[in-house]
Coordinates of C-alpha atoms and ligand atoms in Angstrom, one line a residue:
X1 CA 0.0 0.0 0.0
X2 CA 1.1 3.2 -0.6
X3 CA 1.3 5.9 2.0
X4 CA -0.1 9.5 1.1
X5 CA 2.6 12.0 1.2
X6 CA 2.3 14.4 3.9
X7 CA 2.7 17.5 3.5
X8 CA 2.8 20.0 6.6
X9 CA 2.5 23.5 6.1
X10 CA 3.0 26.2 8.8
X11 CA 1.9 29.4 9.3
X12 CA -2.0 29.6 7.6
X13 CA -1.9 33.1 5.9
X14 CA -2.8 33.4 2.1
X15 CA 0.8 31.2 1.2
X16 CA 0.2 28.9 3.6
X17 CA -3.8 28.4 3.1
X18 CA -3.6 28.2 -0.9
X19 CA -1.0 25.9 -0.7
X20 CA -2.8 23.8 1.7
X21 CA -6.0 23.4 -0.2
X22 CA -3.9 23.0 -3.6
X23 CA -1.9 19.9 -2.1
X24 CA -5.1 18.5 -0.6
X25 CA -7.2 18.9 -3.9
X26 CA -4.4 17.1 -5.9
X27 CA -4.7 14.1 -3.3
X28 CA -2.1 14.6 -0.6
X29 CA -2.3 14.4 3.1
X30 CA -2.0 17.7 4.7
X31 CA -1.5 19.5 8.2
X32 CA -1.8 23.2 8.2
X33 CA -0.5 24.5 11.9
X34 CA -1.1 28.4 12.4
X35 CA -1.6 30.1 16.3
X36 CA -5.1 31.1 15.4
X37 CA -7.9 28.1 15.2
X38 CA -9.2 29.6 12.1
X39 CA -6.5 29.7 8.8
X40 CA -6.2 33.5 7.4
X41 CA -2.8 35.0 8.7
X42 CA -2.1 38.5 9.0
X43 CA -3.7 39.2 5.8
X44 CA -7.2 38.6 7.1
X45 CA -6.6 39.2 10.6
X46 CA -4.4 42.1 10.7
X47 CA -3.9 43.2 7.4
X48 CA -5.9 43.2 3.9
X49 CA -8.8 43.0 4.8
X50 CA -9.8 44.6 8.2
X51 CA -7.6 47.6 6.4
X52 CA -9.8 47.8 3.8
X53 CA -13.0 47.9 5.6
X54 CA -11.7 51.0 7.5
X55 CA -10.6 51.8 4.3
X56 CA -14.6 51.8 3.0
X57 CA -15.7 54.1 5.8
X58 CA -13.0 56.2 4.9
X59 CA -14.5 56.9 1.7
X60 CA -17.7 57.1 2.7
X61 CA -17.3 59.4 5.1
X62 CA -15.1 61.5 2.2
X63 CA -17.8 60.9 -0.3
X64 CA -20.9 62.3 1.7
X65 CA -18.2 65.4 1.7
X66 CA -18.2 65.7 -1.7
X67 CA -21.5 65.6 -2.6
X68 CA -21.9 69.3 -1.3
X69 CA -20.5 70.2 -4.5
X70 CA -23.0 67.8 -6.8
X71 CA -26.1 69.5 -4.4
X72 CA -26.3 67.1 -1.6
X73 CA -25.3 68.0 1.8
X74 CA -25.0 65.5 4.4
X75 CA -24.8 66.3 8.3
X76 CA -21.6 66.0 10.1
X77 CA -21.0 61.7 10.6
X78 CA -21.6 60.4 13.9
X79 CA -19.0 58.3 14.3
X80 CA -19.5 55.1 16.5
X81 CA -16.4 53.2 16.7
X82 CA -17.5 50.0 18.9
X83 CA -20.3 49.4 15.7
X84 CA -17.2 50.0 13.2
X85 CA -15.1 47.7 15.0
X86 CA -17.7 45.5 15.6
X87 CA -18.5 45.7 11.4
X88 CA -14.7 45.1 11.0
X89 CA -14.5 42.1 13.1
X90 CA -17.7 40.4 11.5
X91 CA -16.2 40.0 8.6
X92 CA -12.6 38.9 9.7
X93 CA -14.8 36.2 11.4
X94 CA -17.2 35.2 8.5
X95 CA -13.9 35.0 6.2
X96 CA -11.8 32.8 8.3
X97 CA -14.6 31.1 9.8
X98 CA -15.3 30.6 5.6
X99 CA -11.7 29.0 5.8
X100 CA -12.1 26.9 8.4
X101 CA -15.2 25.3 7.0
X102 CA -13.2 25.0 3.8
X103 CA -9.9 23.3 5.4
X104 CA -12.2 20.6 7.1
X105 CA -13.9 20.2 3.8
X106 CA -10.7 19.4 2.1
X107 CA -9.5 16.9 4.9
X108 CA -7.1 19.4 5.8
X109 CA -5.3 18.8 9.3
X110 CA -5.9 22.1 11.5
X111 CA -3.6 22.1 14.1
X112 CA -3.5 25.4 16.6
X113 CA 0.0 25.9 17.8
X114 CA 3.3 27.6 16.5
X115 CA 5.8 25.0 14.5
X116 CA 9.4 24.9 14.6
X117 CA 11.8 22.6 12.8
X118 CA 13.2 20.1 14.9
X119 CA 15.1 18.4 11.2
X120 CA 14.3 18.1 8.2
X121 CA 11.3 15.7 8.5
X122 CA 10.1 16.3 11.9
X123 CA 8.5 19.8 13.3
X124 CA 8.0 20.2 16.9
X125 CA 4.4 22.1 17.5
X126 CA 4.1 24.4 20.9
X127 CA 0.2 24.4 21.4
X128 CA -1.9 26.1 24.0
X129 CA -1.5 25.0 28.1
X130 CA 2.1 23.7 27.4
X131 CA 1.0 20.8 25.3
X132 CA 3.2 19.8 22.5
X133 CA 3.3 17.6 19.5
X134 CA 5.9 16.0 16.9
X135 CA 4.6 15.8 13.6
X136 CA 7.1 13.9 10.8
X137 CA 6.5 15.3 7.1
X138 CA 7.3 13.9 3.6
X139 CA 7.6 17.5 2.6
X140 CA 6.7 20.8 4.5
X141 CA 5.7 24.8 3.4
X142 CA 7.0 27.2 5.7
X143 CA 4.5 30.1 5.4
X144 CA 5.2 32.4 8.4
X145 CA 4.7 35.5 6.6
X146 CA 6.3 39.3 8.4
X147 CA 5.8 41.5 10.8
X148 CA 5.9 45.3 11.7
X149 CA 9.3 46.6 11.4
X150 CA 9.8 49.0 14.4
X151 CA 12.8 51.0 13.8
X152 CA 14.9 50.4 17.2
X153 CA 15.9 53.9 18.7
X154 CA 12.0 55.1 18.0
X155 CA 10.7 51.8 20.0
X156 CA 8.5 52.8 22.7
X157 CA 6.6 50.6 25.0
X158 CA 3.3 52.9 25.7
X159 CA 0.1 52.8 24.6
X160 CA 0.1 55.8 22.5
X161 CA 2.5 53.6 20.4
X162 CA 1.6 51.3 17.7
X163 CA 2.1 49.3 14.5
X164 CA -0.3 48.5 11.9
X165 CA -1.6 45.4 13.7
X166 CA -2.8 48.0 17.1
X167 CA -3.3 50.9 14.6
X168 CA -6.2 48.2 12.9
X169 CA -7.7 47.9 16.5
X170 CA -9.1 51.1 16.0
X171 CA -9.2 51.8 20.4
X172 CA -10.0 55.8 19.8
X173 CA -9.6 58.4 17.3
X174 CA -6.3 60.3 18.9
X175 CA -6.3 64.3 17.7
X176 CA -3.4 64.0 16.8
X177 CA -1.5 61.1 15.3
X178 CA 2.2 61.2 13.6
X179 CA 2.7 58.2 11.1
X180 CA 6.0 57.5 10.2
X181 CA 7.1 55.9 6.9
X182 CA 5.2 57.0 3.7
X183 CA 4.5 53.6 2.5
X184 CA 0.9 51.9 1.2
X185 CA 0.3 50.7 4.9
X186 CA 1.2 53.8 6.5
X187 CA -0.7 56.0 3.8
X188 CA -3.6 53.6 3.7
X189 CA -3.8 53.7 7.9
X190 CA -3.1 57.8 7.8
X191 CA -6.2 57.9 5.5
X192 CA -8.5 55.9 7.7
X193 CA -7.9 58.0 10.9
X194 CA -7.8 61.4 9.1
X195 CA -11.3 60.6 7.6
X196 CA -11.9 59.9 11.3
X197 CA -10.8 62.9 12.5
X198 CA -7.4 62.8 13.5
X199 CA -4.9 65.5 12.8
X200 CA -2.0 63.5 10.7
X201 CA 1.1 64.2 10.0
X202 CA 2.9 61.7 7.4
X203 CA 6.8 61.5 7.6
X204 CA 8.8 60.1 5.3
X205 CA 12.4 59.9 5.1
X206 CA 12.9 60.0 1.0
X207 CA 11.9 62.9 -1.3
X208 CA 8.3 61.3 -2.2
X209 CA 5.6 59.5 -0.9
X210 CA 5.5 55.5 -1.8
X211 CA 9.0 55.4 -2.5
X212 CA 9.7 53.3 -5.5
X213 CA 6.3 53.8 -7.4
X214 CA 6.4 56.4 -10.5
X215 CA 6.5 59.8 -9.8
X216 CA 3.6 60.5 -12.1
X217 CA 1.4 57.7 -10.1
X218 CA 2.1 59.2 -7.0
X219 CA 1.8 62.6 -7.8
X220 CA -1.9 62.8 -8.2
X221 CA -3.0 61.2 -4.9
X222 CA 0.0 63.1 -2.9
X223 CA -2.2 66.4 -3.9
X224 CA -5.3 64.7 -2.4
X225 CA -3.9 63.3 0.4
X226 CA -2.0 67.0 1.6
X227 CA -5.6 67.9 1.4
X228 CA -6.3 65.4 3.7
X229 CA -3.6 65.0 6.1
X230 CA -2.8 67.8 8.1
X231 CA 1.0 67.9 7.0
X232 CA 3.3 65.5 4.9
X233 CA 7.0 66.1 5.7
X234 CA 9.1 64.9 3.2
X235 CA 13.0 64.4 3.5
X236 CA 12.6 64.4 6.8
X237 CA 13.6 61.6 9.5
X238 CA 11.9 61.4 12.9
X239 CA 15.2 60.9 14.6
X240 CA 13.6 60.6 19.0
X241 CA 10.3 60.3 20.2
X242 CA 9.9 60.4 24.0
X243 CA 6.8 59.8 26.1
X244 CA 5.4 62.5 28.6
X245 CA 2.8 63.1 30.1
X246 CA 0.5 65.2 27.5
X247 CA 1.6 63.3 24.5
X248 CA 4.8 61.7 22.3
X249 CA 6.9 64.4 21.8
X250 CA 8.8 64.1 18.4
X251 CA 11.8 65.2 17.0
X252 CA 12.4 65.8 13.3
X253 CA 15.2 65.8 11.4
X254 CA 15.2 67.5 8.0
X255 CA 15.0 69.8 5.0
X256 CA 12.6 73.5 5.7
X257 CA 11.5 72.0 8.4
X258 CA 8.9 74.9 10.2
X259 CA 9.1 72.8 13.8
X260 CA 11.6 70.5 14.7
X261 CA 9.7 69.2 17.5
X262 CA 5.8 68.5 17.6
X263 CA 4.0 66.0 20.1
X264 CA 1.3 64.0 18.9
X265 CA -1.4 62.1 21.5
X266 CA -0.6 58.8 19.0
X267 CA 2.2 57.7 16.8
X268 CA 2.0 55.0 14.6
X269 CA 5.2 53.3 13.4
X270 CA 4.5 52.4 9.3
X271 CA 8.5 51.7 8.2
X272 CA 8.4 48.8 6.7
X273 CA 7.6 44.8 7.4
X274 CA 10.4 42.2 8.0
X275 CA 9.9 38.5 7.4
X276 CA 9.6 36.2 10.2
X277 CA 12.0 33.7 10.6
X278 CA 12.9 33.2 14.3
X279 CA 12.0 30.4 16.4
X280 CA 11.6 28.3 13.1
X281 CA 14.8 26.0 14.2
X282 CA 15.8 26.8 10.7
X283 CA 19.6 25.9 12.3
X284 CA 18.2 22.3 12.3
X285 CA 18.0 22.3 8.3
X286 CA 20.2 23.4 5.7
X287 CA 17.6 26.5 4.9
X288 CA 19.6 29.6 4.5
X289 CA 18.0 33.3 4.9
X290 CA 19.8 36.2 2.7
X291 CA 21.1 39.4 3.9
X292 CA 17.7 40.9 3.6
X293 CA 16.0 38.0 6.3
X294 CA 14.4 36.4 3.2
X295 CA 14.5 32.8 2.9
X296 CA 16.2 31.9 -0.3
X297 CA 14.3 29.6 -2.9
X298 CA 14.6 28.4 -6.2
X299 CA 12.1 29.3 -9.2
X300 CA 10.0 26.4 -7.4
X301 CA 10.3 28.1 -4.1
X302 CA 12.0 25.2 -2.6
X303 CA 15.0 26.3 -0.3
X304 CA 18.0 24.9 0.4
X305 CA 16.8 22.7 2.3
X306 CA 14.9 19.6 -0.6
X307 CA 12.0 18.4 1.6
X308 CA 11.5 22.4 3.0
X309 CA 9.4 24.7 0.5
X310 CA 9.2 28.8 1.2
X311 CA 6.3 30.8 0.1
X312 CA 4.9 34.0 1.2
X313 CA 5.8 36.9 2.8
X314 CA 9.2 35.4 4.1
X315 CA 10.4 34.0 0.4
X316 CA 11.0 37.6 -0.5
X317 CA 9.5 40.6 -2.1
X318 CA 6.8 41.9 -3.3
X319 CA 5.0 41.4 0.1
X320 CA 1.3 40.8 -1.1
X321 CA -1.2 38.1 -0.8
X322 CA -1.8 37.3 -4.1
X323 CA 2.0 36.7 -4.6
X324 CA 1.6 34.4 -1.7
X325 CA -0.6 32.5 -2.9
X326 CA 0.4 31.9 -6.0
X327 CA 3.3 30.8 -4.8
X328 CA 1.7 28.5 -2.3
X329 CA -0.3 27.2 -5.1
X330 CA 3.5 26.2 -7.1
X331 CA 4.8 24.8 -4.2
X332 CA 2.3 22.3 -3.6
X333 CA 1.8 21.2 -7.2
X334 CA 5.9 20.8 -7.0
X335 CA 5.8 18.7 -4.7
X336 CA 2.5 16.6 -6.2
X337 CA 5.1 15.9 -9.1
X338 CA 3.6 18.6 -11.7
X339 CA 5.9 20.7 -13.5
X340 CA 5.4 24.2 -11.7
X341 CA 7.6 27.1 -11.2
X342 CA 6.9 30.9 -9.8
X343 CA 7.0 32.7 -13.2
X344 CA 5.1 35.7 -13.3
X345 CA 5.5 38.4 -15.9
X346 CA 3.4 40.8 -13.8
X347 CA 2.5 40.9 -9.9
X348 CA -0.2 44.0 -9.5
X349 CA 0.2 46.1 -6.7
X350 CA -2.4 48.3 -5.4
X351 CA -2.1 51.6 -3.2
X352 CA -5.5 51.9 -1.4
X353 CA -5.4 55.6 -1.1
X354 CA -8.0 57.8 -1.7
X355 CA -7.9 57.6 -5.3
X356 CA -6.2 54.4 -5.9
X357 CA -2.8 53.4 -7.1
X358 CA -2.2 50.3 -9.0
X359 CA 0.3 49.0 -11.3
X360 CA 1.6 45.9 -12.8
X361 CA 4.3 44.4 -14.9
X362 CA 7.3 46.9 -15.8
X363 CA 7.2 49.9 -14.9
X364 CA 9.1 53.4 -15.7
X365 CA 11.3 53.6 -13.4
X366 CA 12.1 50.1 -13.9
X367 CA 12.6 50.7 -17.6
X368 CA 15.0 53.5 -16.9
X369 CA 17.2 51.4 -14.4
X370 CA 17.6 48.8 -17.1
X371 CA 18.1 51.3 -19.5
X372 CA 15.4 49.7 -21.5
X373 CA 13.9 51.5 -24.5
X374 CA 9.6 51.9 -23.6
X375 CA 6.9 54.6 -25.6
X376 CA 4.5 55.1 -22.4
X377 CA 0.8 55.3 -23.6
X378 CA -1.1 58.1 -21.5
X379 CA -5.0 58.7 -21.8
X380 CA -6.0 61.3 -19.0
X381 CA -9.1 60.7 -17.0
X382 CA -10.0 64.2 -17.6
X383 CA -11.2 63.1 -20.9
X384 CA -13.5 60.1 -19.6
X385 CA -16.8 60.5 -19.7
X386 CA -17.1 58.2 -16.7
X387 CA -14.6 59.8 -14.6
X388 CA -16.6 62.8 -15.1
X389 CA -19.9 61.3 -13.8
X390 CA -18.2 60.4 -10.9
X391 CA -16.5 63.9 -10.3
X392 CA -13.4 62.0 -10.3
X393 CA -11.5 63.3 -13.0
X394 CA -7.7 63.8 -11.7
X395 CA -6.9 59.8 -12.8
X396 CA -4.4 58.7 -15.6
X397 CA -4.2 55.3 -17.1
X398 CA -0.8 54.6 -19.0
X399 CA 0.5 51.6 -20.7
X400 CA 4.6 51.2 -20.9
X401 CA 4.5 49.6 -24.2
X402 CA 7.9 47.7 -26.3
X403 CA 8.4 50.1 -29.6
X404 CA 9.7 47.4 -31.5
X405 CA 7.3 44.4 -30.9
X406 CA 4.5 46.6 -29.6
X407 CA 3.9 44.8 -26.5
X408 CA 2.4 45.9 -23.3
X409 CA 5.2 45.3 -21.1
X410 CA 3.1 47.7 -17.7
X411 CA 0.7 49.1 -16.8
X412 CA 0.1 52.0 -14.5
X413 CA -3.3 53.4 -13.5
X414 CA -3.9 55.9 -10.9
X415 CA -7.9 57.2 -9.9
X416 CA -10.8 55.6 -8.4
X417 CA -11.1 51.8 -8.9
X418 CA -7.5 51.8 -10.0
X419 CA -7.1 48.4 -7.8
X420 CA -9.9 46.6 -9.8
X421 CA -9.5 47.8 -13.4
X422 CA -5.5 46.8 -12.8
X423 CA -6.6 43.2 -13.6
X424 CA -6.9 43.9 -17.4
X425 CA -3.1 45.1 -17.3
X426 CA -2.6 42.5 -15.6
X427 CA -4.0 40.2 -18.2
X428 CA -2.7 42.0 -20.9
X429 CA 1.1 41.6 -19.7
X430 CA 0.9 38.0 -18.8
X431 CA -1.1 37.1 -22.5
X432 CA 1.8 39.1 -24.1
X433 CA -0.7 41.6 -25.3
X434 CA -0.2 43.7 -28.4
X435 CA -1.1 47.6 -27.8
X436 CA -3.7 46.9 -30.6
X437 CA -5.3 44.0 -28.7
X438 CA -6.2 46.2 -26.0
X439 CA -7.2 49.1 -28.5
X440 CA -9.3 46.6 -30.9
X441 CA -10.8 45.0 -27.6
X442 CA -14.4 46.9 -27.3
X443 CA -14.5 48.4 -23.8
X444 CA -18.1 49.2 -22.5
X445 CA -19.4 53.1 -22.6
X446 CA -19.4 54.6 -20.2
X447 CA -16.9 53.1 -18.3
X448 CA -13.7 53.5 -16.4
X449 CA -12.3 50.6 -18.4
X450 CA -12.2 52.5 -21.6
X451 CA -9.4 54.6 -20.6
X452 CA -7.3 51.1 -21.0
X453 CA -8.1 51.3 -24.8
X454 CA -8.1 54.9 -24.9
X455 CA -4.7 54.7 -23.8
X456 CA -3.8 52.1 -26.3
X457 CA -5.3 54.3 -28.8
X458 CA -3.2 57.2 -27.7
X459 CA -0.4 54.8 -28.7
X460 CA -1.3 55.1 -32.5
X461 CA -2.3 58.4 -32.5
X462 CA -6.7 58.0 -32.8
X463 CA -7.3 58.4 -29.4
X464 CA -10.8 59.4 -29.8
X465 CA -11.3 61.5 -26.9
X466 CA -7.8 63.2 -27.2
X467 CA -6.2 64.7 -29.5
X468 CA -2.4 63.6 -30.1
X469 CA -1.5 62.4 -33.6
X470 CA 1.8 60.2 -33.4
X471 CA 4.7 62.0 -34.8
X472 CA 5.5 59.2 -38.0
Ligands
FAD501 P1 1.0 35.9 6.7 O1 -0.3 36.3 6.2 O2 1.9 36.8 7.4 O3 0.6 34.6 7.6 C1 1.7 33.9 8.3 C2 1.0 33.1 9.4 O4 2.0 32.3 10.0 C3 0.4 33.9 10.5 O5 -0.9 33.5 10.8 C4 1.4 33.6 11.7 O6 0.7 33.7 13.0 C5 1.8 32.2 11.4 N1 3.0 31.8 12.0 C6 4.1 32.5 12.3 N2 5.1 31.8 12.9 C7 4.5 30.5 13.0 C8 5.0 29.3 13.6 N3 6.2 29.2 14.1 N4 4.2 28.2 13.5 C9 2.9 28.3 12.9 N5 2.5 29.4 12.4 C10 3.2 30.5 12.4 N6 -1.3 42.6 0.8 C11 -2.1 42.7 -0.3 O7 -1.8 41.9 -1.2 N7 -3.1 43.6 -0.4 C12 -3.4 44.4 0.6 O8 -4.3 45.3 0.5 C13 -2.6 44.4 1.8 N8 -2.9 45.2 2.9 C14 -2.2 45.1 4.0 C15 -2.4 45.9 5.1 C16 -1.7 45.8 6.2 C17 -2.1 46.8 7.4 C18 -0.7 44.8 6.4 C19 0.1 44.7 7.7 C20 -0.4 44.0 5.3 C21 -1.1 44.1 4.1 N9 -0.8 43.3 3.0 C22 -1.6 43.4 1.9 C23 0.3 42.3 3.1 C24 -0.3 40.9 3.3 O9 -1.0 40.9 4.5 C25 0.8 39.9 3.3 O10 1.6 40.0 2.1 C26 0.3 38.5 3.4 O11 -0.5 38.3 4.5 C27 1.4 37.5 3.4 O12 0.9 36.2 3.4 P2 1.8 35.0 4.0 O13 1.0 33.8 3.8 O14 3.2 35.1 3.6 O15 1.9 35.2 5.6

């Protein structure tokens, strides 16, 4: 008889869940061990998704703004945070509830404890009331995921201190918060509790908010969101922050700076995520971590280690859920025998601000690093018809297209519902689309969608709702 392989995953985030149900839908034996009883990591229980319900009140609350200028007037929001929080946390239960209900479905193994490697075929599982187990594995997914990075001199151990993961618990709505790092999570969190009320200030140490993203991406929300925010300092460092009694009193290091020292009642520290490898007994394999914390793997995500796979999170960057799981999804076909490797041509990534930011395959400033030769395809928002209706005009949808073969190689939208019309970029990199597939594809009127074909349009020069006749 033969034995099922067994596969033991560990940690039960979006990796470690998808590559769970994949190695258990193509017949092998799995056990999925994660501290919570439920699978959904940080992604669903401090992350993606309680962040983007905040994120939806956030909006609302801007939108009902708004509408003074179409003719409707709305009374100032009474805010009840128990009711939000208690919305919020409805829905990280009825997901990984949803999960749970979908491992035992599957015959997958739930165990509730942290895992650590004691070689490379046995794990040694800490669970609740200092009861242990040893589980042996044929082959096992380490899917721990990251954490908050807290930058070490700015630690401070005080409620009016958080990370993401407190800054999600929503406790009050401080008067005064200081976020520091300009990232997506810090921007996305800064949004929610300005919307609330707060008084934030964003600081970021580079010369531009979301550092890495185009300039021309980023430059349309940062207008909105200096609107929003009370101030965004950039090239500036927080370089102390001490606790007294009235506050956190900070102290800022940089260029035209008007105060060098502010206090804020909260500060929430947004500088980054690190991967989480300790207590994983990875000494007792032959997994090696590079100088970044990242486990290394191979294009099949296996490390160094044969029987040990790495997905996630803690295999590297970008740091996004869908790359998880995609990756969890490789890994366990790997090890079912298929011939699978992490390939993609484009990973999106979305910036939940207020409006959205979302881009996929290359990009410019990727282009320009590799000192690749691109034509970038704009089409403005300010001639959609759509955009328009929705009184949301300030978006731009580009395409960063090959000259030679004229093949969408990125795409880069920036305006409201950026995150869901990325998908067709998306699409349109991995299929190797030609500019004039996306142009001869009909896009419905009157939709946001159209400015992907207006774009590629723009390209040839018969953009119909702009004028810009390509120079032959
Ligand atoms: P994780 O989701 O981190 O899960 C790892 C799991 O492993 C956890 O449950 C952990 O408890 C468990 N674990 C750790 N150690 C052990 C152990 N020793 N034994 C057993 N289990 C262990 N990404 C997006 O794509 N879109 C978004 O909109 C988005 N928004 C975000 C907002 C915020 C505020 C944050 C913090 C993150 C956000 N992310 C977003 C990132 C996303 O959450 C991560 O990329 C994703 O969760 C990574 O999945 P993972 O499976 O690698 O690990």
């Amino acid at each position: 008889m033969n034995t099922p392989t067994h596969v033991a995953v560990i940690g039960g985030g979006p990796g470690g869940y998808a590559a769970a149900f994949m190695a258990s839908d193509l017949g092998l034996q799995v056990s999925l061990v994660d501290p919570e009883i439920n699978p959904g990591g940080v992604c669903l229980y401090r992350g993606c998704i309680p962040s983007k319900a905040l994120l939806h009140v956030a909006k609302v609350i801007n939108e009902t703004k708004e509408a003074a200028s179409w003719g409707i007037e709305f009374g100032k929001p009474q805010i009840h945070l128990d009711k939000i929080r208690a919305w919020k946390e409805s829905i990280i239960l009825q997901l990984t509830q949803g999960l749970g209900d979908l491992s035992k479905r599957r015959n997958v193994n739930l165990i509730q404890g942290r895992a650590r490697f004691a070689d490379a075929h046995t794990i040694h599982i800490d669970k609740a009331a200092g009861a242990s187990e040893d589980l042996t594995f044929d082959y096992a997914i380490l899917a721990t995921g990251s954490r908050p990075f807290i930058i070490p001199s700015l630690a401070l151990d005080s409620p009016r201190f958080m990370d993401s993961t407190s800054a999600l618990e929503l406790e009050d709505i401080p008067k005064s918060l200081l976020v520091i790092g300009g990232g997506y999570i810090g921007l996305e969190l800064g949004s929610v509790y300005a919307a609330l009320g707060s008084k934030v200030t964003v600081v970021e140490m580079t010369p531009s908010l979301l550092p890495g993203a185009d300039s021309n991406l980023v430059n349309i929300p940062s207008k909105r969101l200096r609107h929003q925010m009370h101030a965004i300092l950039l090239n500036t460092r927080v370089a102390e922050l001490k606790e007294q009694e009235n506050g956190i009193r900070a102290r800022f290091e940089g260029k035209n700076l008007e105060k060098t020292d502010q206090i804020f009642d909260k500060v929430l520290m947004a500088a980054g995520r690190k991967p989480v490898t300790d207590g994983l007994g990875l000494e007792n394999t032959q997994i090696q971590v590079d100088e970044k914390g990242f486990v290394k793997v191979d294009l099949q995500r296996r490390t160094n280690e044969p029987t040990i796979f790495a997905v996630g999170d803690i295999a590297g960057e970008p740091m996004l859920a869908h790359k998880a799981s995609h990756e969890g999804i490789v890994a366990a076909e790997v090890i079912a025998g298929h011939k699978a490797a992490f390939e993609p041509a484009a990973i999106p990534a979305i910036v939940f601000t207020d409006p959205e930011i979302a881009w996929c395959g290359l990009t410019e400033n990727q282009a320009k690093e590799q000192g690749r030769e691109i034509k970038v395809a704009r089409f403005p928002w300010a001639a959609s018809g759509r955009a328009m209706t929705l009184g949301r005009s300030e978006g731009l949808t580009k395409l960063i297209i090959d000259p030679d073969t004229e093949r969408v190689l990125g795409v880069g939208i920036v305006g409201v519902g950026a995150g869901e019309l990325i998908a067709e970029g998306a699409l349109a990199v991995e299929m190797s689309a030609l500019a004039s597939d996306v142009k001869l594809t009909i896009h419905a009127h009157p939709t946001l969608s159209e400015t992907m074909m207006e774009a590629a349009e723009a390209f040839y020069g018969t953009s119909t709702h702009i004028y810009n006749p390509r120079k032959i």
